[in-house]
Short mmCIF file of C-alpha atoms in Angstrom, two decimals:
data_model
loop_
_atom_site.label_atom_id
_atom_site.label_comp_id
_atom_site.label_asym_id
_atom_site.label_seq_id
_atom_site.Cartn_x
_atom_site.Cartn_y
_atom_site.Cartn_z
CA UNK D 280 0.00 0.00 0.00
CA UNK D 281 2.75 2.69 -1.07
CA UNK D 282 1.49 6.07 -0.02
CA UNK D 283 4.03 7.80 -2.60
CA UNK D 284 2.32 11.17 -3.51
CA UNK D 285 -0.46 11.23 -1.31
CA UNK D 286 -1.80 14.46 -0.94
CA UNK D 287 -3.17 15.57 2.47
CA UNK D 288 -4.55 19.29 2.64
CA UNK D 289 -5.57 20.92 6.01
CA UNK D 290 -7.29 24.35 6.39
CA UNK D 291 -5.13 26.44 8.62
CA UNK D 292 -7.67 29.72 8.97
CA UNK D 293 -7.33 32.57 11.64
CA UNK D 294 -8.22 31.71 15.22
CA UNK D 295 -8.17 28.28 14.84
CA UNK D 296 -7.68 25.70 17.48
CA UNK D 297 -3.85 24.56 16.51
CA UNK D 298 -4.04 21.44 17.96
CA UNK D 299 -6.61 20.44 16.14
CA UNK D 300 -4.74 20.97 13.30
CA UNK D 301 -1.10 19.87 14.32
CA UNK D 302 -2.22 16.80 16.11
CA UNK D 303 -3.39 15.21 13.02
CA UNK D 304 -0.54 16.85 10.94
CA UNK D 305 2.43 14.94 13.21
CA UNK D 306 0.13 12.12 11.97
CA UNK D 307 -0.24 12.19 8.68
CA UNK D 308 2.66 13.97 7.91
CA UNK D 309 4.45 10.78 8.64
CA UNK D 310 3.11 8.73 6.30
CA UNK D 311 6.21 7.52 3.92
CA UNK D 312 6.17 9.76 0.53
CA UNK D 313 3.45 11.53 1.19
CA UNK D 314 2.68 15.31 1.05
CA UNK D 315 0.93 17.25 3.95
CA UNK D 316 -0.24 20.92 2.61
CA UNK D 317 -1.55 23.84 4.72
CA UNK D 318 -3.74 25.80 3.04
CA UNK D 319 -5.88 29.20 3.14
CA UNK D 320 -7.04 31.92 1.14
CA UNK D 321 -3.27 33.69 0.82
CA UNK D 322 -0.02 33.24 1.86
CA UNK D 323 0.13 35.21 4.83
CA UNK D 324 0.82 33.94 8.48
CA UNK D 325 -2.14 33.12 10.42
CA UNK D 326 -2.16 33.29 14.01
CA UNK D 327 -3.86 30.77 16.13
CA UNK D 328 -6.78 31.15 19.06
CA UNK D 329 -3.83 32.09 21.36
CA UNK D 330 -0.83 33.28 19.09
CA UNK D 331 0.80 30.79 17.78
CA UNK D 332 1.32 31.70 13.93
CA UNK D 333 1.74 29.24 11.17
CA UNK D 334 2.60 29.78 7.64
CA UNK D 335 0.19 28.19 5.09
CA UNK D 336 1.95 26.35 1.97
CA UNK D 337 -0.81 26.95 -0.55
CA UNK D 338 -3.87 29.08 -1.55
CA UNK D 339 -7.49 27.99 -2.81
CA UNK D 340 -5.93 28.79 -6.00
CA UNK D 341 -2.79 27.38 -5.73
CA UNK D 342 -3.31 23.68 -4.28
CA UNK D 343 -3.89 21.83 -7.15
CA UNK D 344 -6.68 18.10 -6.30
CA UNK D 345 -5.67 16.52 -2.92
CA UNK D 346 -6.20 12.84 -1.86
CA UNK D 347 -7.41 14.17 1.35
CA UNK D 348 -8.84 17.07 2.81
CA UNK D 349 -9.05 17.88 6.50
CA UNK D 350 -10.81 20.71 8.18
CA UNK D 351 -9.88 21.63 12.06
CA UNK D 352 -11.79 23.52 14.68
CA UNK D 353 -11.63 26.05 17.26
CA UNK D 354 -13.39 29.27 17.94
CA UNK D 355 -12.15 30.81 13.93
CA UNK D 356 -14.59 28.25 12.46
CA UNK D 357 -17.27 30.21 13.42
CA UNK D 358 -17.16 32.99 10.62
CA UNK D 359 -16.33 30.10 7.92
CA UNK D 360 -19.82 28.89 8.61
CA UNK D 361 -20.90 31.40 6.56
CA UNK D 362 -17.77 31.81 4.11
CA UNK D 363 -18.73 31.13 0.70
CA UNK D 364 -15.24 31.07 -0.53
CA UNK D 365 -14.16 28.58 2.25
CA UNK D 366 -17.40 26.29 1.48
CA UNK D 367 -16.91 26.65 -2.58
CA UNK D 368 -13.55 25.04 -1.86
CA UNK D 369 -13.87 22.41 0.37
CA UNK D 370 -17.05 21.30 -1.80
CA UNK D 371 -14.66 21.41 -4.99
CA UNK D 372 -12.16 19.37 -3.61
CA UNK D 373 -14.39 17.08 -1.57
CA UNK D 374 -15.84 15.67 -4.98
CA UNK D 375 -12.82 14.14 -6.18
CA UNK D 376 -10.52 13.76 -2.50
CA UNK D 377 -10.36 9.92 -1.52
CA UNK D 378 -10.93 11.05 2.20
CA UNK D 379 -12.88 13.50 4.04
CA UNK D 380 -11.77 14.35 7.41
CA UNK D 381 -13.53 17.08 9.93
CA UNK D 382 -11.70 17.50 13.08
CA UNK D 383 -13.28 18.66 15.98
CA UNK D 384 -15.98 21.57 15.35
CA UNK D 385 -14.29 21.45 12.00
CA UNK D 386 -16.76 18.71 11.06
CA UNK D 387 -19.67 21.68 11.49
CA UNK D 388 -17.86 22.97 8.70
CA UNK D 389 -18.15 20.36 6.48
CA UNK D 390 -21.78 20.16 7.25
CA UNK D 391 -22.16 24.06 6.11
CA UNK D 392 -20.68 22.77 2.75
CA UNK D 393 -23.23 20.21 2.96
CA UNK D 394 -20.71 17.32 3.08
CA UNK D 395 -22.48 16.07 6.25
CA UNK D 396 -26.07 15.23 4.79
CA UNK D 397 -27.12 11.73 5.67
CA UNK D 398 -23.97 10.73 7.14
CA UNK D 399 -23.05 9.33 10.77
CA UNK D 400 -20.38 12.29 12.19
CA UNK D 401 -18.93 13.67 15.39
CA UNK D 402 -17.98 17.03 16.98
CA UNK D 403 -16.71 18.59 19.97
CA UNK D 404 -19.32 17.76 22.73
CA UNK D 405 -19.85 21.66 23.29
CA UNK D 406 -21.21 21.59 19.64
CA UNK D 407 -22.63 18.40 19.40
CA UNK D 408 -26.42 19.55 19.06
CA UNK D 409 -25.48 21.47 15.78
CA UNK D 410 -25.07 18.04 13.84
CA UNK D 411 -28.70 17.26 13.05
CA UNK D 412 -29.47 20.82 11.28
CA UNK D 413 -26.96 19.72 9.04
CA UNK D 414 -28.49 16.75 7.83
CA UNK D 415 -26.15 14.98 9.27
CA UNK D 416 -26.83 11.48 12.13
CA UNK D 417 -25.16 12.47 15.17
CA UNK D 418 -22.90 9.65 17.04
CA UNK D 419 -21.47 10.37 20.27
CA UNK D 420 -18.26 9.02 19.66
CA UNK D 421 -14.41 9.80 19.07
CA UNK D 422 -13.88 8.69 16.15
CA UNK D 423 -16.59 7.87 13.92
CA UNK D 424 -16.16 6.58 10.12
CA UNK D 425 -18.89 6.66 7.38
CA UNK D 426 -17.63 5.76 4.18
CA UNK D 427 -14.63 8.14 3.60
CA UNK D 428 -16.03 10.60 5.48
CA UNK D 429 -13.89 10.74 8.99
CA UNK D 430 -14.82 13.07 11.49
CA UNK D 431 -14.43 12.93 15.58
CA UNK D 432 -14.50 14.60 19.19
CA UNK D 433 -12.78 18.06 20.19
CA UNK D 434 -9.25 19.17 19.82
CA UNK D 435 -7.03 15.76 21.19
CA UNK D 436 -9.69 13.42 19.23
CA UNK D 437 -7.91 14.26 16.28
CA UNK D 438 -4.81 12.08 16.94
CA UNK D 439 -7.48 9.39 17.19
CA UNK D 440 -9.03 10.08 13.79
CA UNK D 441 -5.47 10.97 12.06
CA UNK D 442 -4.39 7.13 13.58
CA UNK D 443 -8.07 5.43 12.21
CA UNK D 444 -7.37 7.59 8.59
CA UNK D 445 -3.61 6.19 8.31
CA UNK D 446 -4.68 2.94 8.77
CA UNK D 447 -7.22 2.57 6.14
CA UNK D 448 -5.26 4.60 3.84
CA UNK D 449 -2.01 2.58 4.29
CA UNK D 450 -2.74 -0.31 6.23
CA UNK D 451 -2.89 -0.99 10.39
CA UNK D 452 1.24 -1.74 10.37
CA UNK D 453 1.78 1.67 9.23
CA UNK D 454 -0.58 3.61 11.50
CA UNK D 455 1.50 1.51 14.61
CA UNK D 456 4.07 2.43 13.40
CA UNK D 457 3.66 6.04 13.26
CA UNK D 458 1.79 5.60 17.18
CA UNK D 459 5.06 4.39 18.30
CA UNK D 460 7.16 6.71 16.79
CA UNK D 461 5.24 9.49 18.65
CA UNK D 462 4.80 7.65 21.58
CA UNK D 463 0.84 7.36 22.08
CA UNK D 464 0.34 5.28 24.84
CA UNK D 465 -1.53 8.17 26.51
CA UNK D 466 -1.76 8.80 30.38
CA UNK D 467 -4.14 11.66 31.66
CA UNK D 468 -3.09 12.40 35.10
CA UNK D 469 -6.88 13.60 35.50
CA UNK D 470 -10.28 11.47 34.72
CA UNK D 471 -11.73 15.22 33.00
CA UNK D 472 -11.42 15.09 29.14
CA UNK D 473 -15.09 14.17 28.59
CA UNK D 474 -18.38 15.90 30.05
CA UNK D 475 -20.09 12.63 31.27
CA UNK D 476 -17.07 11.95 33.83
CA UNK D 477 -15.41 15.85 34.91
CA UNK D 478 -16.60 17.22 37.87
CA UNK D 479 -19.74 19.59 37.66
CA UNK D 480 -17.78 22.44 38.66
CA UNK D 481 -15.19 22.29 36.20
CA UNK D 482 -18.59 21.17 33.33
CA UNK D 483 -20.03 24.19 34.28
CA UNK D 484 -17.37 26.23 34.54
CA UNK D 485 -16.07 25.53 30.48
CA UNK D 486 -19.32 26.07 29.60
CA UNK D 487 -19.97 29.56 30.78
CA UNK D 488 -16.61 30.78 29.52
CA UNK D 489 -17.69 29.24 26.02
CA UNK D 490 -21.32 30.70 26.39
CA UNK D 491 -20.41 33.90 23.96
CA UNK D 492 -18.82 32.46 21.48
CA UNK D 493 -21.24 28.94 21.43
CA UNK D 494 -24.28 31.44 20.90
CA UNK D 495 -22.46 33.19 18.01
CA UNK D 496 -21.50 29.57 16.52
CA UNK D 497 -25.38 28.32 16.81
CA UNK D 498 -26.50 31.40 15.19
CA UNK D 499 -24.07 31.11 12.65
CA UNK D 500 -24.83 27.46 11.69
CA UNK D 501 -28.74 27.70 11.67
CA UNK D 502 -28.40 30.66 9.43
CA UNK D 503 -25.40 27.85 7.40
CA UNK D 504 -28.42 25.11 7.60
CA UNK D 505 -31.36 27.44 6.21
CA UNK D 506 -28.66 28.05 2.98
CA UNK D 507 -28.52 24.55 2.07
CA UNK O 137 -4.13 30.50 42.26
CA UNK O 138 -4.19 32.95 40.13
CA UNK O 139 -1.76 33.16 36.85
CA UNK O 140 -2.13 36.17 35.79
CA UNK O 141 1.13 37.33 34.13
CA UNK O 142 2.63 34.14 34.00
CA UNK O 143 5.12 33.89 31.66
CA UNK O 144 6.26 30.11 29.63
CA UNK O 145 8.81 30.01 27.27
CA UNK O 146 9.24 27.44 24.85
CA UNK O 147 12.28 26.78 22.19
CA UNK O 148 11.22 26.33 18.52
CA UNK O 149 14.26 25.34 16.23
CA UNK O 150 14.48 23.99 12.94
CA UNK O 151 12.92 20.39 12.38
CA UNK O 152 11.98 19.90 15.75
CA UNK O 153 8.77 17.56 15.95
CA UNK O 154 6.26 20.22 15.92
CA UNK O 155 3.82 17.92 18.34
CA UNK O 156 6.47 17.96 20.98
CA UNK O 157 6.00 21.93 21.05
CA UNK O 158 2.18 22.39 19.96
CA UNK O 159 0.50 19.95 22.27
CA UNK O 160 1.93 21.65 25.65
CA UNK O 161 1.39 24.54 24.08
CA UNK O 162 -2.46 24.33 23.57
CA UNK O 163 -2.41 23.41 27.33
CA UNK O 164 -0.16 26.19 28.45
CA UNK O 165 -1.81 28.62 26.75
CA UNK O 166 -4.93 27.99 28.13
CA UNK O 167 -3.55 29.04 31.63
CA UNK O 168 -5.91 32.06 32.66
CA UNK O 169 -4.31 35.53 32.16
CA UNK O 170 -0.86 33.74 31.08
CA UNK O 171 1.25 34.59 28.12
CA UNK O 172 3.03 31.72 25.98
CA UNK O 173 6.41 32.94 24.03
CA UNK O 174 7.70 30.91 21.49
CA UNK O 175 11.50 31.53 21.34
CA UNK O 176 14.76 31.14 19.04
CA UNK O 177 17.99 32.89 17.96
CA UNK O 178 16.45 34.88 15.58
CA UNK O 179 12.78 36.03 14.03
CA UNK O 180 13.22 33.90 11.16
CA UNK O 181 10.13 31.40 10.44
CA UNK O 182 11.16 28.21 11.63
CA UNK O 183 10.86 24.89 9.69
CA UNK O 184 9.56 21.87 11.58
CA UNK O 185 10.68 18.44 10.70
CA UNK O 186 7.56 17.70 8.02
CA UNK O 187 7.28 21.42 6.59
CA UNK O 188 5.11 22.90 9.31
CA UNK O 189 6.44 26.44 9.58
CA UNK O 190 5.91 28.52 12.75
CA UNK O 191 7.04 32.12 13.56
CA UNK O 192 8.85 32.49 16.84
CA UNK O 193 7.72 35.19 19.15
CA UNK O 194 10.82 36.75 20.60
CA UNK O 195 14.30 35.83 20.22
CA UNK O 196 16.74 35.24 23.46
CA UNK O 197 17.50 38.14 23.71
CA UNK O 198 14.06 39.83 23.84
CA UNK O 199 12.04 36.88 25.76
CA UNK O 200 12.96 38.50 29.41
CA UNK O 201 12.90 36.19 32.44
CA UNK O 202 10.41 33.11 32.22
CA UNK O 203 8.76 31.63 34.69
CA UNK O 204 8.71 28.41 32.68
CA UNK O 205 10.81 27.05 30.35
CA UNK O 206 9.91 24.23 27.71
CA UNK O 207 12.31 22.27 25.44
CA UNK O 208 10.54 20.33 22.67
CA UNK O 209 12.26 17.71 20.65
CA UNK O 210 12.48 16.13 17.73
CA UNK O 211 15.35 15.32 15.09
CA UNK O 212 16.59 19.09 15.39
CA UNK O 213 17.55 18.54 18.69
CA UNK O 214 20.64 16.78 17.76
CA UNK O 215 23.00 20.11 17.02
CA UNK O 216 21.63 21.95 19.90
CA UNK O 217 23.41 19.83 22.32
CA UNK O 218 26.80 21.01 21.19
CA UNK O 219 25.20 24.73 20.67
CA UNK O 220 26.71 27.09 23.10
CA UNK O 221 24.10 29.59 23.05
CA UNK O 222 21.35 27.50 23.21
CA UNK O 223 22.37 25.84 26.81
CA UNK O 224 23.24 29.23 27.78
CA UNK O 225 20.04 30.55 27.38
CA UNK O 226 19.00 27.53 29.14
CA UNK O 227 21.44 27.80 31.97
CA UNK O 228 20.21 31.53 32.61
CA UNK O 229 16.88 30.87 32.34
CA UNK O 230 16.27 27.87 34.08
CA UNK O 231 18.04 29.37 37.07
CA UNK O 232 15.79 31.80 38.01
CA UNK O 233 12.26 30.24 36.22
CA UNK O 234 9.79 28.54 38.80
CA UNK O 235 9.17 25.40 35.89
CA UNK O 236 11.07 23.63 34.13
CA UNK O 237 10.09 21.26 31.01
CA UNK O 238 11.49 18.81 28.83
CA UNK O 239 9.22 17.19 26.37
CA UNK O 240 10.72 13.77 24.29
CA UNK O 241 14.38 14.56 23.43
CA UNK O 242 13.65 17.77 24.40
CA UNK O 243 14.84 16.19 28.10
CA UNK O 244 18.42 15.71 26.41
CA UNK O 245 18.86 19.30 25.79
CA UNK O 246 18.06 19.90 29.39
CA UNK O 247 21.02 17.42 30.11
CA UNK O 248 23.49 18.87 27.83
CA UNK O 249 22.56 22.38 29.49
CA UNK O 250 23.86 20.51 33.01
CA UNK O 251 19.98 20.97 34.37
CA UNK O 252 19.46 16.55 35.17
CA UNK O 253 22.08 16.17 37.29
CA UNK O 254 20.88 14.08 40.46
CA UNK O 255 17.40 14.33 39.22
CA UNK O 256 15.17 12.04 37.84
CA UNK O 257 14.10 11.83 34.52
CA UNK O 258 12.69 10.62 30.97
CA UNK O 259 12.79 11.05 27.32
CA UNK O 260 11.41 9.28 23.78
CA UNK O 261 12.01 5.32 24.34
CA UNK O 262 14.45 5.44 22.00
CA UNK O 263 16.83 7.90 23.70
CA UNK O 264 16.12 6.62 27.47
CA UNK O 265 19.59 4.66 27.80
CA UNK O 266 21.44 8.49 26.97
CA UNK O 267 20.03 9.88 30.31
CA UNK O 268 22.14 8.16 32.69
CA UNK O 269 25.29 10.30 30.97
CA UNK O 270 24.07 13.67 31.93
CA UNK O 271 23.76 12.54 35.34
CA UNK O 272 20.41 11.86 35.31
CA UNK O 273 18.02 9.36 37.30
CA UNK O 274 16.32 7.63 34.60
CA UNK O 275 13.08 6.88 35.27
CA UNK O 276 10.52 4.61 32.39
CA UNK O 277 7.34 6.63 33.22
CA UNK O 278 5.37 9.14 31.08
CA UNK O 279 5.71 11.98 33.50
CA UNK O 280 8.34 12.65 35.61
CA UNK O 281 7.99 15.01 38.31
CA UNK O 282 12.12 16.09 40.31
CA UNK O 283 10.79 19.57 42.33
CA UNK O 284 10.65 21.96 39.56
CA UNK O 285 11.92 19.78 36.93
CA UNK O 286 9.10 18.03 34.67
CA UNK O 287 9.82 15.65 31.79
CA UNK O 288 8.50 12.64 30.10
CA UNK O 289 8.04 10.43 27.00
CA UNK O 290 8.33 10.59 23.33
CA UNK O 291 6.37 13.53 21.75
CA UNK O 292 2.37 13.32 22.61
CA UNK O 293 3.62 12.22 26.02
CA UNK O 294 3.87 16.41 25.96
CA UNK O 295 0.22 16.53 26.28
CA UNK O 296 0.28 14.81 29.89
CA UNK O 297 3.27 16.46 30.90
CA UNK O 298 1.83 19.69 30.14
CA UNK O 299 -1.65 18.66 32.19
CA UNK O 300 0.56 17.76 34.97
CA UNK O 301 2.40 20.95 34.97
CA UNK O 302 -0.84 23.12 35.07
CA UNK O 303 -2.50 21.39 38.27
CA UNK O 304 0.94 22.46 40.00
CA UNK O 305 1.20 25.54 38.73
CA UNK O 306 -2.56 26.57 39.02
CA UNK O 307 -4.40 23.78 40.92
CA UNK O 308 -6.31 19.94 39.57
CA UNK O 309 -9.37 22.01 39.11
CA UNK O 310 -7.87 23.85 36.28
CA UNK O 311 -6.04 21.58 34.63
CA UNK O 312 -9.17 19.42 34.27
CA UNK O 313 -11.17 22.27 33.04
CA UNK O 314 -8.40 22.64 30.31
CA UNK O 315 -8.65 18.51 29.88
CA UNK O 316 -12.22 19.18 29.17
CA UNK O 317 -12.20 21.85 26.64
CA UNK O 318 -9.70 20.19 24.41
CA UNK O 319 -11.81 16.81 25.02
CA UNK O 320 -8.48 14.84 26.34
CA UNK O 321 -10.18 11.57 27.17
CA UNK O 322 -8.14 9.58 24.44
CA UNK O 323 -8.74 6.64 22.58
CA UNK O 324 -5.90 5.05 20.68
CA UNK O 325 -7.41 2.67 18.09
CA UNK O 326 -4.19 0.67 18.73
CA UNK O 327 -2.12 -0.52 21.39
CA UNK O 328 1.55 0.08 19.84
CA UNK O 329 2.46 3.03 21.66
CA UNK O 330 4.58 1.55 23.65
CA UNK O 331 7.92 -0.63 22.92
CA UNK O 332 7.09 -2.82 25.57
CA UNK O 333 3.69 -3.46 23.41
CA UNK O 334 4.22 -3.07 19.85
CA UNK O 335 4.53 -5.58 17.65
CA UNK O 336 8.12 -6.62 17.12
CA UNK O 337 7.85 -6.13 13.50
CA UNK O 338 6.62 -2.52 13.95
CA UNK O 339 9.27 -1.79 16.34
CA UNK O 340 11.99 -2.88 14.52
CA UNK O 341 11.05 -0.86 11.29
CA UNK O 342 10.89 2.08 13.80
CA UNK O 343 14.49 1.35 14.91
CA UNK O 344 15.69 0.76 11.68
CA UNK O 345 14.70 3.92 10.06
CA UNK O 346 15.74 6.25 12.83
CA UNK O 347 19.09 4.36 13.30
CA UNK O 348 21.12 6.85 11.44
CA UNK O 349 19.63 9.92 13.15
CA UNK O 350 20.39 7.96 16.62
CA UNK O 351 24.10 7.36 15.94
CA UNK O 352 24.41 10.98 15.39
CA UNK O 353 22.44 12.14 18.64
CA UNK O 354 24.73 9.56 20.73
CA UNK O 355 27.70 10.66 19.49
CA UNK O 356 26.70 14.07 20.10
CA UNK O 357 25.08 13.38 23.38
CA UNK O 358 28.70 11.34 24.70
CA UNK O 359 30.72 14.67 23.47
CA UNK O 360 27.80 17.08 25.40
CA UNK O 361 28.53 15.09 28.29
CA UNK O 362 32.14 15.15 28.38
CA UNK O 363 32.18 18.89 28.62
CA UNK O 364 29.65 18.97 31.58
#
């Protein structure tokens, strides 16, 4: 299963979450021969929810047909709910892309474009709810396949989906392979990372600090849903 | 506890593995009130091992004290433990910051810089045996904990170390609140993260193809320590 020339491209758009983004990338950048691409809508930097700036490697424009495209979250998807250009291009290169992949509220994203319709998918559990308007079956789960459509839980689910992607693109020896390499044989030191098992304190808490920008993003994505 | 003001370094250099560096860094950087300062010799974009390019924030001579500072790893580390300015940077800073971090290889760094001596420590599997050099107590876990010294395993190992490092700095409560929001309740759809698990197939091809980069970062590592 030589992965010589794969193409991989991965939004990288203002404000995103970059973990959602570089988790996968340490992923599938490993895969032998194969080419990982950031991409946006020009060549300048673009800095990250909390400053971290990354240089994208190709435009729209510029990118030429990838294998796969990949489409990360974080409080920046918001406005591409509504982004015309953003949608235009992800729908373009979804039609002939071997592998759809929406990373944490990046899969909301997807379902603007209307990639979502009819299909099983996951999100962040903050933006869970926002599935169905999107045609799309909501599964609680982190990592959820339907067809070549990947998409999974928030932010550190994306290692998850990158690992599940690798292996059905280049077999399960490979995807090992690259989980050893980087050493994921996780260890939370805390029993938090999901809502049915943190504390209600610390639930709560997350929730009202997200309350602003989760009103803006449900707004955002009925007025995506109504489009379609 | 608050953070307000608190101030974490960490060292991006050329083709480091950019996980090593951006998953501590989403967790960092979620600290409340905190700022997160990526840092290197010069301004100059820096080129992570795959292509993923990120701009550093200050350089060492504009960072100012830290109270934490983070060394990533990653193939690039192999130079820096011969580079005089690097461990003096390290050497200065890490004598008056409250933290300090070594994530993967990152840890060797730290030991070239003199900072493991007496203390206990780990790295990546693959560089564990070149601890014991620097005068380090090597330890096989993913997080290590020596007073103010944190490191641990092989690059997404950087995730727990990081979790680990909030709850001391700021308290459990927060560092589960930051677990939560970045959904870190993972789910490795295999178990070959570990040598001690992997197939032996998998492992070997995984020694085999990092063999020549190895050779180099020993030979370095045995000259770094020679000049300690």
């Amino acid at each position: 299963m030589s992965t010589d020339g794969f193409r991989s491209g991965m939004l990288v758009f203002p404000n995103l979450t970059q973990l959602d983004l570089t988790g996968p990338y340490e992923i599938l950048a490993r895969l032998p021969g194969a080419e990982t691409v950031l991409i946006w809508k020009t060549m300048d930097p673009v800095r990250t929810e909390h400053g971290l700036t990354i240089l994208p490697m190709a435009t729209f424009e510029t990118c030429g047909p990838l294998d796969l495209v990949l489409v990360p979250g974080g409080a920046g998807m918001n406005p591409l709910l509504e982004d015309d250009e953003v949608l235009a291009f992800l729908r373009r290169q979804a039609a002939s892309a071997r592998y759809i992949v929406g990373i944490c509220t990046g899969s909301l994203v997807l379902g603007a474009a209307g990639l979502l319709r009819g299909k099983r998918a996951s999100t962040h559990w903050t933006a869970h709810g926002m599935l169905a308007q999107f045609g799309a079956v909501p599964v609680k789960e982190r990592v959820v396949q339907d067809g070549n459509l990947f998409t999974g839980g928030g932010v550190t689910a994306g290692i998850d989906v990158a690992l599940s992607v690798v292996a059905e693109i280049a077999g399960r020896e490979t995807a090992e392979a690259i989980q050893l390499a980087v050493e994921y044989d996780p260890a939370p030191p805390f029993d938090a990372g999901s809502p049915d098992r943190a504390p209600p304190a610390v639930l709560d808490g997350v929730l009202t600090r997200g309350a602003a920008r989760q009103r803006d993003r449900l707004e955002r994505a009925q007025r995506a849903a109504a489009r379609l």
